[in-house]
Tab-separated table of C-alpha atoms and ligand atoms in Angstrom:
chain	number	residue	atom	x	y	z
A	158	UNK	CA	9.225	-23.956	-18.580
A	159	UNK	CA	7.602	-20.553	-19.056
A	160	UNK	CA	7.981	-17.899	-16.421
A	161	UNK	CA	4.557	-17.462	-14.824
A	162	UNK	CA	5.483	-13.934	-13.827
A	163	UNK	CA	6.134	-12.960	-17.370
A	164	UNK	CA	3.031	-10.837	-17.582
A	165	UNK	CA	4.829	-7.588	-18.195
A	166	UNK	CA	2.791	-6.640	-21.217
A	167	UNK	CA	-0.532	-6.959	-19.461
A	168	UNK	CA	0.216	-5.473	-16.027
A	169	UNK	CA	-2.712	-3.074	-16.383
A	170	UNK	CA	-5.306	-5.834	-16.907
A	171	UNK	CA	-5.768	-6.949	-13.338
A	172	UNK	CA	-6.131	-3.310	-12.401
A	173	UNK	CA	-8.788	-2.987	-15.047
A	174	UNK	CA	-10.692	-5.783	-13.317
A	175	UNK	CA	-10.747	-3.772	-10.073
A	176	UNK	CA	-11.602	-0.568	-11.796
A	177	UNK	CA	-14.496	-2.258	-13.672
A	178	UNK	CA	-15.950	-3.569	-10.436
A	179	UNK	CA	-15.264	-0.444	-8.423
A	180	UNK	CA	-18.058	1.787	-9.818
A	181	UNK	CA	-20.911	-0.642	-9.266
A	182	UNK	CA	-19.614	-1.581	-5.791
A	183	UNK	CA	-19.261	2.003	-4.635
A	184	UNK	CA	-22.705	2.861	-6.034
A	185	UNK	CA	-24.204	-0.074	-4.181
A	186	UNK	CA	-22.970	1.152	-0.797
A	187	UNK	CA	-25.755	3.655	-0.345
A	188	UNK	CA	-28.420	0.938	-0.205
A	189	UNK	CA	-26.706	-2.280	0.606
A	190	UNK	CA	-26.629	-3.998	3.993
A	191	UNK	CA	-23.489	-3.752	6.096
A	192	UNK	CA	-23.531	-7.517	5.673
A	193	UNK	CA	-26.167	-9.880	4.373
A	194	UNK	CA	-25.361	-12.864	6.560
A	195	UNK	CA	-23.999	-15.008	3.721
A	196	UNK	CA	-20.401	-13.901	3.955
A	197	UNK	CA	-19.213	-16.756	6.124
A	198	UNK	CA	-19.723	-19.349	3.446
A	199	UNK	CA	-17.704	-17.248	1.005
A	200	UNK	CA	-14.776	-16.971	3.402
A	201	UNK	CA	-13.993	-20.611	2.828
A	202	UNK	CA	-13.257	-19.781	-0.768
A	203	UNK	CA	-10.436	-17.530	0.410
A	204	UNK	CA	-8.716	-20.435	2.074
A	205	UNK	CA	-7.418	-23.792	0.798
A	206	UNK	CA	-3.988	-25.010	-0.249
A	207	UNK	CA	-1.371	-22.849	-1.865
A	208	UNK	CA	-1.666	-23.585	-5.587
A	209	UNK	CA	1.407	-24.981	-7.302
A	210	UNK	CA	0.442	-23.608	-10.692
A	211	UNK	CA	-1.138	-20.190	-10.219
A	212	UNK	CA	-4.378	-18.968	-11.765
A	213	UNK	CA	-2.764	-16.010	-13.569
A	214	UNK	CA	-3.239	-12.418	-12.455
A	215	UNK	CA	-6.570	-11.679	-14.083
A	216	UNK	CA	-8.269	-14.812	-12.779
A	217	UNK	CA	-6.790	-14.402	-9.288
A	218	UNK	CA	-7.841	-10.786	-8.999
A	219	UNK	CA	-11.265	-11.579	-10.444
A	220	UNK	CA	-11.729	-14.159	-7.743
A	221	UNK	CA	-10.526	-11.825	-4.980
A	222	UNK	CA	-12.781	-9.033	-6.097
A	223	UNK	CA	-15.778	-11.352	-6.477
A	224	UNK	CA	-15.346	-12.698	-2.952
A	225	UNK	CA	-14.402	-9.355	-1.492
A	226	UNK	CA	-17.302	-7.298	-2.843
A	227	UNK	CA	-19.668	-9.857	-1.335
A	228	UNK	CA	-17.918	-11.029	1.844
A	229	UNK	CA	-16.305	-7.804	3.021
A	230	UNK	CA	-17.935	-5.816	5.798
A	231	UNK	CA	-19.389	-2.894	3.870
A	232	UNK	CA	-18.107	-0.497	6.494
A	233	UNK	CA	-17.404	2.314	4.108
A	234	UNK	CA	-21.158	2.643	3.486
A	235	UNK	CA	-23.286	5.214	5.326
A	236	UNK	CA	-24.762	3.024	8.122
A	237	UNK	CA	-21.685	1.592	9.760
A	238	UNK	CA	-21.728	3.158	13.216
A	239	UNK	CA	-19.728	0.642	15.235
A	240	UNK	CA	-16.596	2.002	16.884
A	241	UNK	CA	-15.276	5.217	15.310
A	242	UNK	CA	-14.942	4.323	11.674
A	243	UNK	CA	-14.760	6.712	8.733
A	244	UNK	CA	-15.329	6.071	5.039
A	245	UNK	CA	-13.237	6.957	2.110
A	246	UNK	CA	-13.963	9.912	-0.135
A	247	UNK	CA	-13.814	9.252	-3.903
A	248	UNK	CA	-10.693	11.397	-4.207
A	249	UNK	CA	-9.009	9.772	-1.224
A	250	UNK	CA	-9.644	6.318	-2.599
A	251	UNK	CA	-8.227	7.183	-5.989
A	252	UNK	CA	-5.270	8.785	-4.292
A	253	UNK	CA	-4.783	5.534	-2.387
A	254	UNK	CA	-4.801	3.563	-5.687
A	255	UNK	CA	-2.271	6.013	-7.049
A	256	UNK	CA	-0.031	5.265	-4.061
A	257	UNK	CA	-0.174	1.590	-4.976
A	258	UNK	CA	0.270	2.323	-8.676
A	259	UNK	CA	3.455	4.354	-8.093
A	260	UNK	CA	4.686	2.040	-5.299
A	261	UNK	CA	7.104	4.570	-3.837
A	262	UNK	CA	9.660	3.800	-1.175
A	263	UNK	CA	8.552	6.807	0.773
A	264	UNK	CA	10.908	6.755	3.696
A	265	UNK	CA	13.931	8.396	2.122
A	266	UNK	CA	14.283	11.528	0.012
A	267	UNK	CA	16.592	9.930	-2.571
A	268	UNK	CA	14.172	7.079	-3.222
A	269	UNK	CA	11.224	9.446	-3.758
A	270	UNK	CA	11.468	13.213	-3.586
A	271	UNK	CA	7.894	13.112	-4.901
A	272	UNK	CA	6.549	11.228	-1.874
A	273	UNK	CA	8.573	13.315	0.570
A	274	UNK	CA	7.322	16.605	-0.945
A	275	UNK	CA	3.755	15.348	-0.911
A	276	UNK	CA	4.169	14.432	2.786
A	277	UNK	CA	5.571	17.862	3.610
A	278	UNK	CA	2.738	19.531	1.738
A	279	UNK	CA	-0.092	17.527	3.404
A	280	UNK	CA	1.451	17.923	6.857
A	281	UNK	CA	1.423	21.691	6.286
A	282	UNK	CA	-2.165	21.646	5.033
A	283	UNK	CA	-3.240	19.547	8.069
A	284	UNK	CA	-1.539	21.917	10.493
A	285	UNK	CA	-3.397	24.771	8.848
A	286	UNK	CA	-6.708	22.859	9.039
A	287	UNK	CA	-6.160	22.059	12.748
A	288	UNK	CA	-4.860	25.436	13.747
A	289	UNK	CA	-1.403	24.163	14.695
A	290	UNK	CA	1.602	26.403	14.237
A	291	UNK	CA	3.391	25.948	10.902
A	292	UNK	CA	6.595	25.539	12.798
A	293	UNK	CA	5.510	22.141	14.222
A	294	UNK	CA	7.275	19.098	12.883
A	295	UNK	CA	5.237	16.090	11.823
A	296	UNK	CA	5.133	12.691	10.218
A	297	UNK	CA	2.472	10.475	8.714
A	298	UNK	CA	1.855	7.222	10.564
A	299	UNK	CA	-0.311	4.147	9.906
A	300	UNK	CA	-2.719	5.004	12.709
A	301	UNK	CA	-3.362	7.116	15.801
A	302	UNK	CA	-1.847	4.371	17.949
A	303	UNK	CA	1.407	4.720	15.991
A	304	UNK	CA	1.088	8.495	16.202
A	305	UNK	CA	0.919	8.072	19.994
A	306	UNK	CA	4.042	5.899	19.843
A	307	UNK	CA	5.683	8.674	17.839
A	308	UNK	CA	4.688	11.568	20.099
A	309	UNK	CA	5.246	9.695	23.341
A	310	UNK	CA	8.615	8.471	22.120
A	311	UNK	CA	9.568	12.168	21.835
A	312	UNK	CA	8.207	12.775	25.335
A	313	UNK	CA	10.193	9.789	26.617
A	314	UNK	CA	13.371	11.177	24.985
A	315	UNK	CA	12.699	14.593	26.569
A	316	UNK	CA	12.016	13.044	29.940
A	317	UNK	CA	15.066	10.769	29.986
A	318	UNK	CA	17.203	13.686	28.813
A	319	UNK	CA	16.112	15.614	31.888
A	320	UNK	CA	17.471	12.622	33.881
A	321	UNK	CA	20.724	12.833	32.014
A	322	UNK	CA	20.119	9.787	29.814
A	323	UNK	CA	20.032	9.540	26.034
A	324	UNK	CA	17.196	6.973	25.792
A	325	UNK	CA	17.713	6.454	22.047
A	326	UNK	CA	21.149	5.095	22.776
A	327	UNK	CA	20.916	3.684	26.299
A	328	UNK	CA	17.328	2.607	26.737
A	329	UNK	CA	15.287	2.981	29.930
A	330	UNK	CA	17.394	0.754	32.207
A	331	UNK	CA	18.179	2.461	35.533
A	332	UNK	CA	15.598	5.182	35.065
A	333	UNK	CA	12.584	5.614	37.360
A	334	UNK	CA	9.061	5.139	35.996
A	335	UNK	CA	8.073	8.021	33.629
A	336	UNK	CA	5.045	9.715	35.190
A	337	UNK	CA	2.154	9.937	32.715
A	338	UNK	CA	-1.101	11.599	33.836
A	339	UNK	CA	-4.459	11.866	32.145
A	340	UNK	CA	-8.175	12.135	32.826
A	341	UNK	CA	-10.625	9.267	32.753
A	342	UNK	CA	-11.268	10.077	29.091
A	343	UNK	CA	-7.935	8.516	28.049
A	344	UNK	CA	-8.130	5.993	25.193
A	345	UNK	CA	-6.695	2.500	25.469
A	346	UNK	CA	-4.318	3.177	22.544
A	347	UNK	CA	-2.364	5.626	24.738
A	348	UNK	CA	-1.725	2.824	27.181
A	349	UNK	CA	-0.776	0.554	24.291
A	350	UNK	CA	1.763	3.117	23.054
A	351	UNK	CA	3.307	3.270	26.556
A	352	UNK	CA	3.370	-0.504	26.598
A	353	UNK	CA	5.248	-0.621	23.243
A	354	UNK	CA	7.691	2.075	24.445
A	355	UNK	CA	8.666	0.068	27.483
A	356	UNK	CA	7.066	2.609	29.823
A	357	UNK	CA	4.377	0.211	30.934
A	358	UNK	CA	0.694	0.263	30.168
A	359	UNK	CA	-0.418	0.516	33.781
A	360	UNK	CA	1.897	3.283	34.811
A	361	UNK	CA	-0.519	5.856	33.404
A	362	UNK	CA	-2.439	7.507	36.256
A	363	UNK	CA	-5.858	9.003	35.753
A	364	UNK	CA	-7.285	11.916	37.690
A	365	UNK	CA	-11.065	11.953	37.463
A	366	UNK	CA	-13.636	13.775	39.534
A	367	UNK	CA	-16.624	11.769	38.427
A	368	UNK	CA	-17.579	8.406	36.934
A	369	UNK	CA	-17.712	10.001	33.471
A	370	UNK	CA	-13.937	10.440	33.809
A	371	UNK	CA	-13.827	14.249	33.702
A	372	UNK	CA	-10.488	15.569	34.831
A	373	UNK	CA	-9.679	16.468	38.433
A	374	UNK	CA	-7.335	19.411	37.730
A	375	UNK	CA	-6.533	20.015	41.441
A	376	UNK	CA	-5.370	16.442	42.044
A	377	UNK	CA	-3.344	16.412	38.846
A	378	UNK	CA	-1.805	19.766	39.766
A	379	UNK	CA	-0.682	18.341	43.133
A	380	UNK	CA	0.715	15.171	41.536
A	381	UNK	CA	2.606	17.222	38.932
A	382	UNK	CA	4.149	19.313	41.697
A	383	UNK	CA	5.527	16.120	43.265
A	384	UNK	CA	7.262	15.160	39.946
A	385	UNK	CA	9.029	18.511	39.759
A	386	UNK	CA	7.472	18.882	36.285
A	387	UNK	CA	9.260	15.851	34.802
A	388	UNK	CA	6.008	14.249	33.637
A	389	UNK	CA	3.783	13.777	30.634
A	390	UNK	CA	0.196	15.072	30.591
A	391	UNK	CA	-2.154	13.462	28.078
A	392	UNK	CA	-5.139	15.586	27.118
A	393	UNK	CA	-8.040	13.945	25.277
A	394	UNK	CA	-9.877	15.745	22.534
A	395	UNK	CA	-12.886	13.532	21.619
A	396	UNK	CA	-13.627	10.489	23.797
A	397	UNK	CA	-15.034	7.404	22.110
A	398	UNK	CA	-18.159	6.836	24.168
A	399	UNK	CA	-19.588	10.368	24.328
A	400	UNK	CA	-17.308	12.634	22.254
A	401	UNK	CA	-16.481	14.471	25.476
A	402	UNK	CA	-13.144	16.379	25.694
A	403	UNK	CA	-10.777	17.488	28.400
A	404	UNK	CA	-10.361	21.252	28.818
A	405	UNK	CA	-7.231	21.338	26.690
A	406	UNK	CA	-6.363	24.954	27.582
A	407	UNK	CA	-6.538	24.245	31.326
A	408	UNK	CA	-4.285	21.191	30.924
A	409	UNK	CA	-1.904	23.278	28.769
A	410	UNK	CA	-1.801	25.805	31.674
A	411	UNK	CA	-1.013	23.043	34.113
A	412	UNK	CA	1.705	21.526	31.891
A	413	UNK	CA	3.206	24.943	31.267
A	414	UNK	CA	3.247	25.919	34.949
A	415	UNK	CA	5.050	22.703	35.887
A	416	UNK	CA	7.207	22.451	32.785
A	417	UNK	CA	5.586	19.089	31.851
A	418	UNK	CA	5.163	17.614	28.343
A	419	UNK	CA	1.674	17.968	26.905
A	420	UNK	CA	0.491	15.305	24.502
A	421	UNK	CA	-2.989	15.607	22.936
A	422	UNK	CA	-5.016	12.685	21.581
A	423	UNK	CA	-7.211	14.212	18.954
A	424	UNK	CA	-7.679	11.005	16.878
A	425	UNK	CA	-11.008	12.200	15.579
A	426	UNK	CA	-11.674	15.152	17.921
A	427	UNK	CA	-9.000	17.245	16.207
A	428	UNK	CA	-11.594	17.877	13.487
A	429	UNK	CA	-13.556	19.992	15.972
A	430	UNK	CA	-11.076	22.717	14.920
A	431	UNK	CA	-12.598	22.847	11.442
A	432	UNK	CA	-15.946	24.380	12.477
A	433	UNK	CA	-16.556	27.606	14.345
A	434	UNK	CA	-19.304	25.690	16.169
A	435	UNK	CA	-16.795	23.348	17.859
A	436	UNK	CA	-13.433	25.099	17.505
A	437	UNK	CA	-13.511	26.072	21.181
A	438	UNK	CA	-13.081	22.410	22.111
A	439	UNK	CA	-9.693	22.303	20.400
A	440	UNK	CA	-8.478	25.564	21.888
A	441	UNK	CA	-5.068	24.943	23.467
A	442	UNK	CA	-3.856	22.188	21.107
A	443	UNK	CA	-1.507	24.706	19.566
A	444	UNK	CA	0.279	24.748	22.955
A	445	UNK	CA	0.845	20.960	22.971
A	446	UNK	CA	4.307	19.376	22.591
A	447	UNK	CA	2.860	16.484	20.616
A	448	UNK	CA	-0.498	15.887	18.928
A	449	UNK	CA	-2.058	12.686	17.530
A	450	UNK	CA	-4.777	12.585	14.898
A	451	UNK	CA	-6.242	10.054	12.474
A	452	UNK	CA	-6.837	10.271	8.760
A	453	UNK	CA	-8.895	7.079	8.471
A	454	UNK	CA	-11.632	8.386	10.735
A	455	UNK	CA	-13.000	11.872	10.192
A	456	UNK	CA	-10.849	12.792	7.228
A	457	UNK	CA	-12.386	9.865	5.384
A	458	UNK	CA	-9.132	8.549	3.955
A	459	UNK	CA	-8.673	4.759	3.581
A	460	UNK	CA	-6.822	2.788	6.206
A	461	UNK	CA	-3.978	3.196	7.253
A	462	UNK	CA	-3.688	6.925	7.899
A	463	UNK	CA	-2.603	8.780	11.030
A	464	UNK	CA	-0.557	11.906	11.819
A	465	UNK	CA	1.827	12.876	14.534
A	466	UNK	CA	2.734	16.545	15.084
A	467	UNK	CA	5.526	17.581	17.426
A	468	UNK	CA	6.329	21.119	18.491
A	469	UNK	CA	9.982	20.814	17.640
A	470	UNK	CA	11.026	18.520	14.766
A	471	UNK	CA	14.326	17.888	16.495
A	472	UNK	CA	12.566	15.700	19.072
A	473	UNK	CA	11.384	13.466	16.218
A	474	UNK	CA	14.841	13.029	14.827
A	475	UNK	CA	16.328	12.451	18.243
A	476	UNK	CA	13.751	9.746	19.015
A	477	UNK	CA	13.782	8.076	15.576
A	478	UNK	CA	16.830	9.214	13.609
A	479	UNK	CA	20.501	8.534	14.127
A	480	UNK	CA	20.432	4.946	13.002
A	481	UNK	CA	24.149	4.922	12.604
A	482	UNK	CA	24.046	3.343	9.133
A	483	UNK	CA	26.602	4.952	6.883
A	484	UNK	CA	24.622	4.275	3.728
A	485	UNK	CA	21.665	6.354	4.861
A	486	UNK	CA	21.532	9.919	3.521
A	487	UNK	CA	21.728	13.089	5.528
A	488	UNK	CA	18.584	15.143	5.790
A	489	UNK	CA	18.111	18.863	5.648
A	490	UNK	CA	15.074	21.106	5.898
A	491	UNK	CA	14.087	20.589	2.305
A	492	UNK	CA	15.089	16.986	1.671
A	493	UNK	CA	13.426	15.270	4.555
A	494	UNK	CA	13.886	11.560	5.172
A	495	UNK	CA	10.561	10.855	6.822
A	496	UNK	CA	11.575	7.426	8.063
A	497	UNK	CA	13.976	9.208	10.405
A	498	UNK	CA	11.105	11.080	11.978
A	499	UNK	CA	8.873	8.122	12.819
A	500	UNK	CA	8.825	4.441	13.807
A	501	UNK	CA	8.762	2.947	10.297
A	502	UNK	CA	11.668	2.258	7.940
A	503	UNK	CA	10.199	1.289	4.566
A	504	UNK	CA	6.814	2.865	4.130
A	505	UNK	CA	4.305	3.632	1.354
A	506	UNK	CA	3.420	7.113	0.030
A	507	UNK	CA	0.765	7.581	2.674
A	508	UNK	CA	0.455	11.250	1.735
A	509	UNK	CA	-1.175	10.668	-1.635
A	510	UNK	CA	-4.712	9.905	-0.557
A	511	UNK	CA	-4.628	12.793	1.893
A	512	UNK	CA	-3.231	15.047	-0.821
A	513	UNK	CA	-5.982	14.037	-3.290
A	514	UNK	CA	-8.843	14.554	-0.847
A	515	UNK	CA	-7.640	17.909	0.477
A	516	UNK	CA	-7.056	19.185	-3.072
A	517	UNK	CA	-10.448	17.904	-4.082
A	518	UNK	CA	-12.687	19.257	-1.320
A	519	UNK	CA	-10.507	21.912	0.347
A	520	UNK	CA	-10.970	23.549	3.702
A	521	UNK	CA	-14.588	24.499	2.939
A	522	UNK	CA	-15.593	21.025	1.844
A	523	UNK	CA	-14.238	19.515	5.053
A	524	UNK	CA	-15.804	22.182	7.183
A	525	UNK	CA	-19.161	21.442	5.574
A	526	UNK	CA	-18.751	17.686	6.038
A	527	UNK	CA	-17.836	18.116	9.725
A	528	UNK	CA	-20.841	20.406	10.265
A	529	UNK	CA	-23.135	17.935	8.471
A	530	UNK	CA	-21.964	15.230	10.879
A	531	UNK	CA	-22.482	17.538	13.859
A	532	UNK	CA	-26.047	18.007	12.618
A	533	UNK	CA	-26.586	14.300	12.032
A	534	UNK	CA	-25.339	13.481	15.513
A	535	UNK	CA	-27.537	16.188	17.087
A	536	UNK	CA	-30.493	14.810	15.104
A	537	UNK	CA	-29.766	11.355	16.438
A	538	UNK	CA	-29.703	12.798	19.972
A	539	UNK	CA	-33.128	14.461	19.359
A	540	UNK	CA	-34.573	11.218	18.047
A	541	UNK	CA	-33.280	9.323	21.089
A	542	UNK	CA	-34.755	11.886	23.454
A	543	UNK	CA	-38.098	11.790	21.674
A	544	UNK	CA	-38.286	7.981	21.787
A	545	UNK	CA	-40.019	6.709	24.970
A	546	UNK	CA	-37.927	3.493	25.082
A	547	UNK	CA	-34.518	5.098	24.491
A	548	UNK	CA	-32.435	7.016	27.042
A	549	UNK	CA	-29.772	9.568	26.120
A	550	UNK	CA	-26.900	9.237	28.576
A	551	UNK	CA	-24.716	12.229	27.773
A	552	UNK	CA	-25.164	15.480	25.874
A	553	UNK	CA	-24.355	14.980	22.201
A	554	UNK	CA	-20.878	16.367	21.614
A	555	UNK	CA	-19.192	16.326	18.283
A	556	UNK	CA	-20.157	13.267	16.302
A	557	UNK	CA	-21.275	10.770	18.972
A	558	UNK	CA	-24.604	10.004	20.640
A	559	UNK	CA	-24.433	7.777	23.714
A	560	UNK	CA	-27.679	6.101	24.732
A	561	UNK	CA	-29.332	2.831	25.726
A	562	UNK	CA	-32.576	0.952	25.175
A	563	UNK	CA	-34.773	1.390	28.201
A	564	UNK	CA	-38.383	0.296	27.658
A	565	UNK	CA	-40.939	0.753	30.419
A	566	UNK	CA	-41.167	-2.010	32.916
A	567	UNK	CA	-37.688	-3.449	32.565
A	568	UNK	CA	-35.841	-3.157	35.870
A	569	UNK	CA	-32.458	-1.445	35.960
A	570	UNK	CA	-30.590	-4.685	36.811
A	571	UNK	CA	-31.769	-6.280	33.575
A	572	UNK	CA	-30.857	-3.346	31.297
A	573	UNK	CA	-27.210	-4.242	30.671
A	574	UNK	CA	-28.136	-7.730	29.601
A	575	UNK	CA	-30.978	-6.455	27.404
A	576	UNK	CA	-28.739	-3.911	25.680
A	577	UNK	CA	-25.976	-6.442	25.196
A	578	UNK	CA	-28.471	-8.791	23.514
A	579	UNK	CA	-29.843	-5.936	21.456
A	580	UNK	CA	-26.307	-5.072	20.336
A	581	UNK	CA	-25.763	-8.664	19.175
A	582	UNK	CA	-29.121	-8.713	17.422
A	583	UNK	CA	-28.264	-5.441	15.610
A	584	UNK	CA	-24.914	-6.744	14.417
A	585	UNK	CA	-26.519	-9.952	13.205
A	586	UNK	CA	-29.262	-8.014	11.433
A	587	UNK	CA	-26.885	-6.042	9.210
A	588	UNK	CA	-29.190	-3.218	8.125
A	589	UNK	CA	-27.394	-0.757	10.387
A	590	UNK	CA	-24.250	-1.530	12.337
A	591	UNK	CA	-23.637	-0.394	15.895
A	592	UNK	CA	-22.273	-2.409	18.771
A	593	UNK	CA	-22.240	-1.716	22.459
A	594	UNK	CA	-19.731	-0.268	24.825
A	595	UNK	CA	-19.551	0.319	28.592
A	596	UNK	CA	-20.082	3.827	29.957
A	597	UNK	CA	-20.371	4.530	33.698
A	598	UNK	CA	-21.159	0.859	34.301
A	599	UNK	CA	-23.922	0.781	31.709
A	600	UNK	CA	-24.065	-1.191	28.491
A	601	UNK	CA	-24.631	1.475	25.864
A	602	UNK	CA	-24.755	2.289	22.156
A	603	UNK	CA	-22.458	5.068	21.027
A	604	UNK	CA	-22.822	5.378	17.271
A	605	UNK	CA	-20.450	7.817	15.648
A	606	UNK	CA	-21.672	9.108	12.260
A	607	UNK	CA	-18.536	10.413	10.492
A	608	UNK	CA	-18.693	8.773	7.123
A	609	UNK	CA	-18.986	11.319	4.337
A	610	UNK	CA	-21.960	9.443	2.899
A	611	UNK	CA	-24.005	9.490	6.114
A	612	UNK	CA	-27.132	11.640	6.285
A	613	UNK	CA	-29.945	12.183	8.764
A	614	UNK	CA	-31.954	9.455	7.061
A	615	UNK	CA	-29.324	6.875	8.007
A	616	UNK	CA	-29.525	7.629	11.743
A	617	UNK	CA	-33.347	7.612	11.530
A	618	UNK	CA	-32.982	4.117	10.131
A	619	UNK	CA	-30.674	3.211	13.064
A	620	UNK	CA	-33.264	4.321	15.644
A	621	UNK	CA	-36.143	2.506	13.810
A	622	UNK	CA	-34.214	-0.758	13.529
A	623	UNK	CA	-33.040	-0.622	17.175
A	624	UNK	CA	-36.530	-0.065	18.478
A	625	UNK	CA	-37.972	-2.794	16.199
A	626	UNK	CA	-35.384	-5.345	17.356
A	627	UNK	CA	-35.604	-4.170	20.973
A	628	UNK	CA	-39.394	-4.656	21.074
A	629	UNK	CA	-38.959	-8.270	19.907
A	630	UNK	CA	-36.316	-8.911	22.627
A	631	UNK	CA	-37.565	-7.208	25.716
A	632	UNK	CA	-40.001	-9.844	27.045
B	986	PLP	C1	-9.502	5.461	17.279
B	986	PLP	C2	-8.849	6.216	18.375
B	986	PLP	C3	-7.486	5.948	18.685
B	986	PLP	C4	-6.678	4.876	18.021
B	986	PLP	O1	-6.642	5.082	16.702
B	986	PLP	P1	-6.106	3.976	15.633
B	986	PLP	O2	-6.021	4.768	14.401
B	986	PLP	O3	-7.147	2.917	15.654
B	986	PLP	O4	-4.824	3.498	16.116
B	986	PLP	C5	-6.961	6.723	19.683
B	986	PLP	N1	-7.642	7.628	20.330
B	986	PLP	C6	-8.927	7.896	20.063
B	986	PLP	C7	-9.675	8.943	20.840
B	986	PLP	C8	-9.592	7.171	19.055
B	986	PLP	O5	-10.883	7.396	18.745
């Protein structure tokens, strides 16, 4: 019997199938719908029994690409505004393909000095971009959630150490609850990270002085005093409903005064540091002990891409190193084993798409993109304010506009239902994509234009489609 995997001489052919389809697909994104409503039927073609005799690589990949280019959510196009979703720059996507092509075991220096050096380089570039001190340690993660796990694992190590316990070795048993304080702007992923770390999702306490969640510094100050400073403060740079941010510098002052750990969630908000127009929002992050940011949002790198920065790299190796396996290599400052600085063991060369896009567009290219998105979001805010049936609910900050549909004559108690139905109608329509969220008890839209392809025309389209669908729904 022939070996069906004996395709060694034609390993490039299935890649050529993808490359051939890539250009037309990417070109189609500018005009195509986010979905055309026919994808569900195609999904059945993905399923079915495991074949005994395979199709061969070219046929299998042809089938996958044919289904995928039609049935996928075309979320890397310019009119996908649901949640906070970025696109993928041409250089980042090609860098990502390169990561697959080279298939590096990127956790250990001996298995790939190339991947490790690329990771060191991009972490340095990112620190420079974000205004973080070069002395910070860092590691690439699959997401901001895993970057929270990384930074908060360091905080947990630091906190348990203050209680005389090596948490890496002993675990949390016998320790009190770790106090974690934030404002009402805190993202659910911070709670999820605490849940994963065994600290408990619901132990996080929020201190808010209004229903928008803005921080009550006085109350947090008093609570910190009661902990004797053995506590973690989470500051939020860029909230997902309005783009609002905590006063990072004030929270850094508080943390410093009490000797608490400061963790900053800048998943997308960290990119405020790139423009002189918004850099003030990020002021103070350089004083944090740990910082989270995402690559797959505003950097426009393909999923999965996140970054964790920690003031002192030793915290990372205390929290994640010391596996006690004799076959693992020692690290030094040059030959870093990144899997000893983060939660993963085997990992891909996640640095390559970041490397490619930062080399391609540089600091100026990214500043211009961020400023274009600031302009697009501000334009969206202006359109909402000018429309008699739309209501802007918060000042436009960064890259998010928060608003709802509010036509004349519809009473307040019916607005949440109307907006929820409008959200469903919009998602079903597919021309532009934006779902609803809840803000201060209201059902709202909070589109976040941060795809590199998005222009003012795309948010004009969003407003037109929303008002058209709303008018058909409201009676
Ligand atoms: C998206 C987001 C996260 C979580 O990021 P993932 O990459 O999805 O894990 C955390 N915080 C904020 C503010 C976010 O916008």
